[in-house]
Amino acid sequence: MHIIQSRHGLVAHLLSLRKQGENVTIGFVPTMGALHSGHASLIDESVRENTITVCSIFVNPTQFGDKSDLEKYPKPIEKDIEILIKHKCDILFLPEFEDVYSAEYVHQKFELGELESKIEGASRPGHFQGVCNVVSQLFEIVSPDCAYFGQKDYQQTAIIKSLIQLTRSDVTLKIVPITREPSGLAMSSRNIRLSDKGRKNAAFIYKALRDIQTDAESRSLLELVDRAKQFISSQKGVDLDYLLAVDAETLNEATSIKESGSIIILVALTYEGVRLIDNIFLN
Ligand code: PAF
């Protein structure tokens, strides 16, 4: 695996690879490091579908409202490199701040509409603008054919879809299903901040989602959402931020399964001081 730090170094390297043949396709997996099996599944998918896979590790300061969250973000780079080599990633892009945001770079404001300020955006103002700024820069540098994002950050995937349209980019967005720990807890770089006991207990999040899915045919959506909220809030040490049934396309709140298209349940909460998110499709 090549490890490239500079923006110009990566652009030149990818250009020379593209010149090698018309069949070269570049798959791109943008990450903030602290890689786990969820990231590995994105890498695997990209390796399967492309001739070259590029992974970036860059903890993007512009998407963190809470600076202590940024400071606490884990950076186990040696372990990350091992994982990438094991999963046959071809290139790791490991930029410094200046490689992503040049001195002349002006923070952009993308017209994301209400998508950026609701649900996760309501709890993390400015977060999705930060994500769009970094992803648009990374897309410019890597110029990938396909970019791989995890379903766990569902609203982020909707934001990236908008970004691709707004920038008239020809990148194909690939959304990869959630990878779960044996307990059902969605894999996340933040999970390592939970205690061992907390990590096992946090299985209640997936249980709440599964229970909604199981009873979706026999009970009303509002009743099921309410029951799940009560179940989660009754767990010790939990601060529930939101649990919502939304239309999977528009992310507008859904009240009934029959009236809507595809419905997804989105949940976010703080447990042992760690923000955790998850989701499940109902249909
Ligand atoms: O999902 C993430 O890890 C980040 O939001 C991303 C897409 C790498 C941008 O910094």
mmCIF file of C-alpha atoms and ligand atoms in Angstrom:
data_model
loop_
_atom_site.group_PDB
_atom_site.id
_atom_site.type_symbol
_atom_site.label_atom_id
_atom_site.label_comp_id
_atom_site.label_asym_id
_atom_site.label_seq_id
_atom_site.Cartn_x
_atom_site.Cartn_y
_atom_site.Cartn_z
ATOM 1 C CA MET A 1 0.000 0.000 0.000
ATOM 2 C CA HIS A 2 1.246 3.477 -0.901
ATOM 3 C CA ILE A 3 0.938 6.084 1.816
ATOM 4 C CA ILE A 4 0.729 9.561 0.341
ATOM 5 C CA GLN A 5 0.507 12.733 2.354
ATOM 6 C CA SER A 6 0.586 15.588 -0.098
ATOM 7 C CA ARG A 7 -2.337 16.676 -2.248
ATOM 8 C CA HIS A 8 -0.081 17.128 -5.291
ATOM 9 C CA GLY A 9 1.608 13.758 -4.705
ATOM 10 C CA LEU A 10 -1.752 11.978 -4.752
ATOM 11 C CA VAL A 11 -3.075 13.845 -7.792
ATOM 12 C CA ALA A 12 0.117 13.014 -9.744
ATOM 13 C CA HIS A 13 0.097 9.356 -8.645
ATOM 14 C CA LEU A 14 -3.572 8.847 -9.611
ATOM 15 C CA LEU A 15 -3.014 10.578 -12.939
ATOM 16 C CA SER A 16 -0.183 8.201 -13.791
ATOM 17 C CA LEU A 17 -2.371 5.212 -12.804
ATOM 18 C CA ARG A 18 -5.254 6.448 -14.958
ATOM 19 C CA LYS A 19 -2.871 6.785 -17.907
ATOM 20 C CA GLN A 20 -2.075 3.068 -17.623
ATOM 21 C CA GLY A 21 -5.368 2.052 -19.177
ATOM 22 C CA GLU A 22 -8.972 2.902 -19.935
ATOM 23 C CA ASN A 23 -10.258 0.266 -17.546
ATOM 24 C CA VAL A 24 -8.806 1.881 -14.448
ATOM 25 C CA THR A 25 -11.540 2.772 -11.956
ATOM 26 C CA ILE A 26 -10.921 4.491 -8.654
ATOM 27 C CA GLY A 27 -12.994 3.630 -5.597
ATOM 28 C CA PHE A 28 -12.723 6.077 -2.704
ATOM 29 C CA VAL A 29 -13.421 5.536 0.997
ATOM 30 C CA PRO A 30 -13.185 8.793 2.977
ATOM 31 C CA THR A 31 -12.705 8.243 6.722
ATOM 32 C CA MET A 32 -11.560 9.957 9.882
ATOM 33 C CA GLY A 33 -9.551 6.895 10.944
ATOM 34 C CA ALA A 34 -10.010 4.717 14.042
ATOM 35 C CA LEU A 35 -11.004 2.084 11.522
ATOM 36 C CA HIS A 36 -13.238 -0.872 12.418
ATOM 37 C CA SER A 37 -15.034 -3.662 10.578
ATOM 38 C CA GLY A 38 -17.602 -1.172 9.262
ATOM 39 C CA HIS A 39 -14.864 0.742 7.434
ATOM 40 C CA ALA A 40 -13.326 -2.575 6.352
ATOM 41 C CA SER A 41 -16.617 -3.501 4.660
ATOM 42 C CA LEU A 42 -16.467 -0.227 2.678
ATOM 43 C CA ILE A 43 -12.891 -0.998 1.636
ATOM 44 C CA ASP A 44 -13.864 -4.589 0.672
ATOM 45 C CA GLU A 45 -16.739 -3.321 -1.477
ATOM 46 C CA SER A 46 -14.475 -0.792 -3.199
ATOM 47 C CA VAL A 47 -11.738 -3.389 -3.801
ATOM 48 C CA ARG A 48 -14.349 -5.740 -5.314
ATOM 49 C CA GLU A 49 -15.723 -3.075 -7.639
ATOM 50 C CA ASN A 50 -12.657 -1.053 -8.701
ATOM 51 C CA THR A 51 -9.115 -1.517 -9.925
ATOM 52 C CA ILE A 52 -7.723 1.012 -7.415
ATOM 53 C CA THR A 53 -8.984 1.754 -3.905
ATOM 54 C CA VAL A 54 -8.018 4.966 -2.133
ATOM 55 C CA CYS A 55 -8.813 5.485 1.551
ATOM 56 C CA SER A 56 -8.327 8.873 3.205
ATOM 57 C CA ILE A 57 -7.792 9.388 6.919
ATOM 58 C CA PHE A 58 -8.354 12.989 7.927
ATOM 59 C CA VAL A 59 -10.030 14.175 11.123
ATOM 60 C CA ASN A 60 -11.823 17.159 9.656
ATOM 61 C CA PRO A 61 -12.000 20.021 12.199
ATOM 62 C CA THR A 62 -14.667 21.928 10.231
ATOM 63 C CA GLN A 63 -17.347 19.315 10.954
ATOM 64 C CA PHE A 64 -16.915 19.342 14.747
ATOM 65 C CA GLY A 65 -19.025 21.897 16.630
ATOM 66 C CA ASP A 66 -17.855 20.483 19.949
ATOM 67 C CA LYS A 67 -14.073 21.020 20.096
ATOM 68 C CA SER A 68 -13.682 18.515 22.959
ATOM 69 C CA ASP A 69 -15.234 15.850 20.704
ATOM 70 C CA LEU A 70 -12.563 16.714 18.121
ATOM 71 C CA GLU A 71 -9.769 16.524 20.698
ATOM 72 C CA LYS A 72 -11.043 13.166 22.002
ATOM 73 C CA TYR A 73 -11.269 11.664 18.513
ATOM 74 C CA PRO A 74 -9.094 8.504 18.580
ATOM 75 C CA LYS A 75 -6.062 8.367 16.231
ATOM 76 C CA PRO A 76 -4.657 4.787 16.224
ATOM 77 C CA ILE A 77 -2.819 5.237 12.919
ATOM 78 C CA GLU A 78 -0.570 2.127 13.135
ATOM 79 C CA LYS A 79 -3.597 -0.114 13.675
ATOM 80 C CA ASP A 80 -5.466 1.660 10.871
ATOM 81 C CA ILE A 81 -2.598 0.989 8.455
ATOM 82 C CA GLU A 82 -2.612 -2.722 9.405
ATOM 83 C CA ILE A 83 -6.358 -2.935 8.696
ATOM 84 C CA LEU A 84 -5.984 -1.199 5.322
ATOM 85 C CA ILE A 85 -3.146 -3.495 4.257
ATOM 86 C CA LYS A 86 -5.117 -6.566 5.360
ATOM 87 C CA HIS A 87 -8.104 -5.432 3.273
ATOM 88 C CA LYS A 88 -5.950 -4.731 0.207
ATOM 89 C CA CYS A 89 -6.404 -0.979 0.048
ATOM 90 C CA ASP A 90 -4.019 0.379 -2.619
ATOM 91 C CA ILE A 91 -3.455 3.933 -1.436
ATOM 92 C CA LEU A 92 -3.812 5.639 1.924
ATOM 93 C CA PHE A 93 -4.142 9.413 1.667
ATOM 94 C CA LEU A 94 -2.996 10.856 4.982
ATOM 95 C CA PRO A 95 -3.068 14.609 4.492
ATOM 96 C CA GLU A 96 -2.229 17.500 6.793
ATOM 97 C CA PHE A 97 -4.776 20.314 7.150
ATOM 98 C CA GLU A 98 -3.037 22.378 4.427
ATOM 99 C CA ASP A 99 -3.202 19.490 1.945
ATOM 100 C CA VAL A 100 -6.995 19.494 2.170
ATOM 101 C CA TYR A 101 -7.652 23.202 2.718
ATOM 102 C CA SER A 102 -5.111 25.301 0.830
ATOM 103 C CA ALA A 103 -4.193 28.788 2.126
ATOM 104 C CA GLU A 104 -6.546 30.316 -0.475
ATOM 105 C CA TYR A 105 -9.455 27.997 0.398
ATOM 106 C CA VAL A 106 -12.653 29.808 1.357
ATOM 107 C CA HIS A 107 -15.135 27.756 3.424
ATOM 108 C CA GLN A 108 -18.108 27.205 1.121
ATOM 109 C CA LYS A 109 -21.806 27.377 1.924
ATOM 110 C CA PHE A 110 -23.682 24.622 0.121
ATOM 111 C CA GLU A 111 -27.422 25.036 -0.541
ATOM 112 C CA LEU A 112 -28.546 21.920 1.297
ATOM 113 C CA GLY A 113 -31.973 23.289 2.239
ATOM 114 C CA GLU A 114 -33.702 21.985 5.340
ATOM 115 C CA LEU A 115 -31.789 18.700 5.125
ATOM 116 C CA GLU A 116 -28.823 20.260 6.898
ATOM 117 C CA SER A 117 -30.709 21.722 9.853
ATOM 118 C CA LYS A 118 -33.065 18.918 10.814
ATOM 119 C CA ILE A 119 -32.607 15.676 12.783
ATOM 120 C CA GLU A 120 -28.819 15.201 13.204
ATOM 121 C CA GLY A 121 -28.282 18.702 11.810
ATOM 122 C CA ALA A 122 -30.476 20.211 14.565
ATOM 123 C CA SER A 123 -28.213 18.712 17.221
ATOM 124 C CA ARG A 124 -24.985 19.497 15.369
ATOM 125 C CA PRO A 125 -25.329 22.932 13.705
ATOM 126 C CA GLY A 126 -22.787 23.431 10.909
ATOM 127 C CA HIS A 127 -21.806 19.751 10.919
ATOM 128 C CA PHE A 128 -23.078 18.925 7.435
ATOM 129 C CA GLN A 129 -21.574 22.085 5.904
ATOM 130 C CA GLY A 130 -18.228 20.924 7.333
ATOM 131 C CA VAL A 131 -18.762 17.443 5.866
ATOM 132 C CA CYS A 132 -19.596 18.933 2.435
ATOM 133 C CA ASN A 133 -16.542 21.199 2.504
ATOM 134 C CA VAL A 134 -14.158 18.343 3.237
ATOM 135 C CA VAL A 135 -15.819 15.807 0.938
ATOM 136 C CA SER A 136 -15.923 18.253 -1.978
ATOM 137 C CA GLN A 137 -12.190 18.907 -1.482
ATOM 138 C CA LEU A 138 -11.423 15.196 -1.242
ATOM 139 C CA PHE A 139 -13.509 14.469 -4.369
ATOM 140 C CA GLU A 140 -11.566 17.199 -6.192
ATOM 141 C CA ILE A 141 -8.245 15.640 -5.161
ATOM 142 C CA VAL A 142 -9.112 11.956 -5.726
ATOM 143 C CA SER A 143 -11.598 12.366 -8.574
ATOM 144 C CA PRO A 144 -13.068 8.918 -7.843
ATOM 145 C CA ASP A 145 -15.438 6.922 -10.014
ATOM 146 C CA CYS A 146 -17.265 5.606 -6.943
ATOM 147 C CA ALA A 147 -17.311 6.801 -3.325
ATOM 148 C CA TYR A 148 -18.311 4.500 -0.452
ATOM 149 C CA PHE A 149 -20.242 5.710 2.616
ATOM 150 C CA GLY A 150 -21.776 3.739 5.465
ATOM 151 C CA GLN A 151 -25.541 3.522 5.992
ATOM 152 C CA LYS A 152 -25.002 4.137 9.712
ATOM 153 C CA ASP A 153 -24.612 7.856 8.986
ATOM 154 C CA TYR A 154 -27.824 7.801 6.979
ATOM 155 C CA GLN A 155 -28.457 11.543 6.885
ATOM 156 C CA GLN A 156 -24.849 12.049 5.800
ATOM 157 C CA THR A 157 -25.487 9.794 2.783
ATOM 158 C CA ALA A 158 -28.505 11.977 1.850
ATOM 159 C CA ILE A 159 -26.301 15.064 2.221
ATOM 160 C CA ILE A 160 -23.602 13.545 -0.020
ATOM 161 C CA LYS A 161 -26.284 12.741 -2.612
ATOM 162 C CA SER A 162 -27.239 16.448 -2.591
ATOM 163 C CA LEU A 163 -23.594 17.511 -2.712
ATOM 164 C CA ILE A 164 -22.999 15.360 -5.799
ATOM 165 C CA GLN A 165 -26.026 16.960 -7.495
ATOM 166 C CA LEU A 166 -25.119 20.512 -6.427
ATOM 167 C CA THR A 167 -21.544 20.209 -7.679
ATOM 168 C CA ARG A 168 -22.622 18.307 -10.818
ATOM 169 C CA SER A 169 -20.045 15.706 -9.906
ATOM 170 C CA ASP A 170 -20.036 12.392 -11.756
ATOM 171 C CA VAL A 171 -19.004 10.379 -8.701
ATOM 172 C CA THR A 172 -21.296 7.378 -8.085
ATOM 173 C CA LEU A 173 -22.405 7.188 -4.460
ATOM 174 C CA LYS A 174 -22.378 3.688 -2.945
ATOM 175 C CA ILE A 175 -24.108 3.140 0.392
ATOM 176 C CA VAL A 176 -22.879 0.104 2.303
ATOM 177 C CA PRO A 177 -25.093 -1.596 4.964
ATOM 178 C CA ILE A 178 -24.318 -1.236 8.668
ATOM 179 C CA THR A 179 -21.823 -3.653 10.236
ATOM 180 C CA ARG A 180 -22.778 -4.644 13.778
ATOM 181 C CA GLU A 181 -20.952 -5.985 16.817
ATOM 182 C CA PRO A 182 -22.185 -9.476 17.905
ATOM 183 C CA SER A 183 -24.540 -7.746 20.376
ATOM 184 C CA GLY A 184 -26.145 -5.777 17.537
ATOM 185 C CA LEU A 185 -24.489 -2.457 18.414
ATOM 186 C CA ALA A 186 -23.654 -0.588 15.194
ATOM 187 C CA MET A 187 -19.888 -0.401 14.635
ATOM 188 C CA SER A 188 -18.548 3.091 15.288
ATOM 189 C CA SER A 189 -15.151 4.628 16.034
ATOM 190 C CA ARG A 190 -16.783 6.065 19.155
ATOM 191 C CA ASN A 191 -17.610 2.611 20.610
ATOM 192 C CA ILE A 192 -14.100 2.314 22.074
ATOM 193 C CA ARG A 193 -14.972 5.193 24.405
ATOM 194 C CA LEU A 194 -17.678 3.038 26.056
ATOM 195 C CA SER A 195 -16.826 0.888 29.084
ATOM 196 C CA ASP A 196 -16.820 -2.901 28.438
ATOM 197 C CA LYS A 197 -20.127 -3.174 30.276
ATOM 198 C CA GLY A 198 -21.586 -0.161 28.465
ATOM 199 C CA ARG A 199 -20.570 -1.590 25.121
ATOM 200 C CA LYS A 200 -22.491 -4.795 25.855
ATOM 201 C CA ASN A 201 -25.491 -2.947 27.319
ATOM 202 C CA ALA A 202 -25.708 -0.616 24.327
ATOM 203 C CA ALA A 203 -27.304 -3.545 22.475
ATOM 204 C CA PHE A 204 -30.601 -2.000 23.694
ATOM 205 C CA ILE A 205 -30.393 0.455 20.761
ATOM 206 C CA TYR A 206 -30.591 -2.261 18.108
ATOM 207 C CA LYS A 207 -33.193 -4.141 20.160
ATOM 208 C CA ALA A 208 -35.425 -1.039 20.146
ATOM 209 C CA LEU A 209 -35.049 -0.749 16.360
ATOM 210 C CA ARG A 210 -35.654 -4.460 15.761
ATOM 211 C CA ASP A 211 -38.778 -4.412 17.927
ATOM 212 C CA ILE A 212 -40.251 -1.671 15.739
ATOM 213 C CA GLN A 213 -39.399 -3.672 12.619
ATOM 214 C CA THR A 214 -40.891 -6.888 14.021
ATOM 215 C CA ASP A 215 -44.237 -5.284 14.915
ATOM 216 C CA ALA A 216 -44.461 -2.929 11.948
ATOM 217 C CA GLU A 217 -47.286 -4.919 10.314
ATOM 218 C CA SER A 218 -49.473 -5.246 13.373
ATOM 219 C CA ARG A 219 -49.276 -1.875 15.169
ATOM 220 C CA SER A 220 -49.354 1.791 14.298
ATOM 221 C CA LEU A 221 -46.060 3.506 13.560
ATOM 222 C CA LEU A 222 -46.703 6.222 16.146
ATOM 223 C CA GLU A 223 -47.354 3.615 18.842
ATOM 224 C CA LEU A 224 -44.185 1.713 17.935
ATOM 225 C CA VAL A 225 -42.031 4.843 17.910
ATOM 226 C CA ASP A 226 -43.448 5.871 21.270
ATOM 227 C CA ARG A 227 -42.826 2.433 22.774
ATOM 228 C CA ALA A 228 -39.221 2.430 21.516
ATOM 229 C CA LYS A 229 -38.597 5.915 22.935
ATOM 230 C CA GLN A 230 -39.904 4.811 26.319
ATOM 231 C CA PHE A 231 -37.803 1.648 26.253
ATOM 232 C CA ILE A 232 -34.617 3.583 25.408
ATOM 233 C CA SER A 233 -35.280 6.365 27.912
ATOM 234 C CA SER A 234 -35.809 3.759 30.656
ATOM 235 C CA GLN A 235 -32.197 2.522 30.242
ATOM 236 C CA LYS A 236 -29.862 3.826 32.925
ATOM 237 C CA GLY A 237 -27.446 6.555 31.820
ATOM 238 C CA VAL A 238 -29.149 7.290 28.498
ATOM 239 C CA ASP A 239 -29.991 10.696 27.140
ATOM 240 C CA LEU A 240 -32.186 10.176 24.067
ATOM 241 C CA ASP A 241 -31.767 12.900 21.441
ATOM 242 C CA TYR A 242 -34.229 11.668 18.812
ATOM 243 C CA LEU A 243 -35.966 8.561 17.557
ATOM 244 C CA LEU A 244 -37.949 9.222 14.404
ATOM 245 C CA ALA A 245 -39.671 7.368 11.594
ATOM 246 C CA VAL A 246 -38.867 9.219 8.367
ATOM 247 C CA ASP A 247 -39.357 8.824 4.636
ATOM 248 C CA ALA A 248 -36.039 7.364 3.416
ATOM 249 C CA GLU A 249 -35.921 9.762 0.427
ATOM 250 C CA THR A 250 -36.997 13.097 1.907
ATOM 251 C CA LEU A 251 -36.219 12.454 5.573
ATOM 252 C CA ASN A 252 -39.593 14.034 6.376
ATOM 253 C CA GLU A 253 -41.356 12.517 9.347
ATOM 254 C CA ALA A 254 -43.624 9.569 8.457
ATOM 255 C CA THR A 255 -46.776 8.827 10.391
ATOM 256 C CA SER A 256 -47.970 5.667 8.708
ATOM 257 C CA ILE A 257 -46.227 2.859 6.878
ATOM 258 C CA LYS A 258 -48.981 2.510 4.287
ATOM 259 C CA GLU A 259 -48.983 6.166 3.235
ATOM 260 C CA SER A 260 -45.246 6.482 2.718
ATOM 261 C CA GLY A 261 -42.637 4.948 0.455
ATOM 262 C CA SER A 262 -39.607 3.441 2.128
ATOM 263 C CA ILE A 263 -39.391 4.266 5.846
ATOM 264 C CA ILE A 264 -36.296 4.358 7.988
ATOM 265 C CA ILE A 265 -36.108 4.732 11.767
ATOM 266 C CA LEU A 266 -33.291 7.063 12.862
ATOM 267 C CA VAL A 267 -32.033 7.200 16.432
ATOM 268 C CA ALA A 268 -29.384 9.244 18.262
ATOM 269 C CA LEU A 269 -28.568 9.234 21.953
ATOM 270 C CA THR A 270 -25.818 9.810 24.441
ATOM 271 C CA TYR A 271 -24.738 6.851 26.540
ATOM 272 C CA GLU A 272 -21.832 6.998 28.998
ATOM 273 C CA GLY A 273 -21.092 10.421 27.515
ATOM 274 C CA VAL A 274 -20.718 8.997 23.992
ATOM 275 C CA ARG A 275 -22.993 10.043 21.124
ATOM 276 C CA LEU A 276 -24.291 6.957 19.297
ATOM 277 C CA ILE A 277 -26.479 6.820 16.196
ATOM 278 C CA ASP A 278 -28.173 3.955 14.415
ATOM 279 C CA ASN A 279 -30.974 3.238 11.954
ATOM 280 C CA ILE A 280 -33.075 0.491 10.412
ATOM 281 C CA PHE A 281 -35.248 0.275 7.280
ATOM 282 C CA LEU A 282 -38.843 -0.808 7.934
ATOM 283 C CA ASN A 283 -39.699 -1.704 4.344
HETATM 284 O O1 PAF B 1 -18.208 9.775 7.989
HETATM 285 C C1 PAF B 1 -17.082 10.251 8.241
HETATM 286 O O2 PAF B 1 -16.192 9.579 8.759
HETATM 287 C C2 PAF B 1 -16.816 11.710 7.896
HETATM 288 O O3 PAF B 1 -17.948 12.488 8.066
HETATM 289 C C3 PAF B 1 -16.231 11.897 6.494
HETATM 290 C C4 PAF B 1 -17.212 11.471 5.420
HETATM 291 C C5 PAF B 1 -14.946 11.095 6.343
HETATM 292 C C6 PAF B 1 -15.896 13.364 6.250
HETATM 293 O O4 PAF B 1 -14.943 13.841 7.162
#
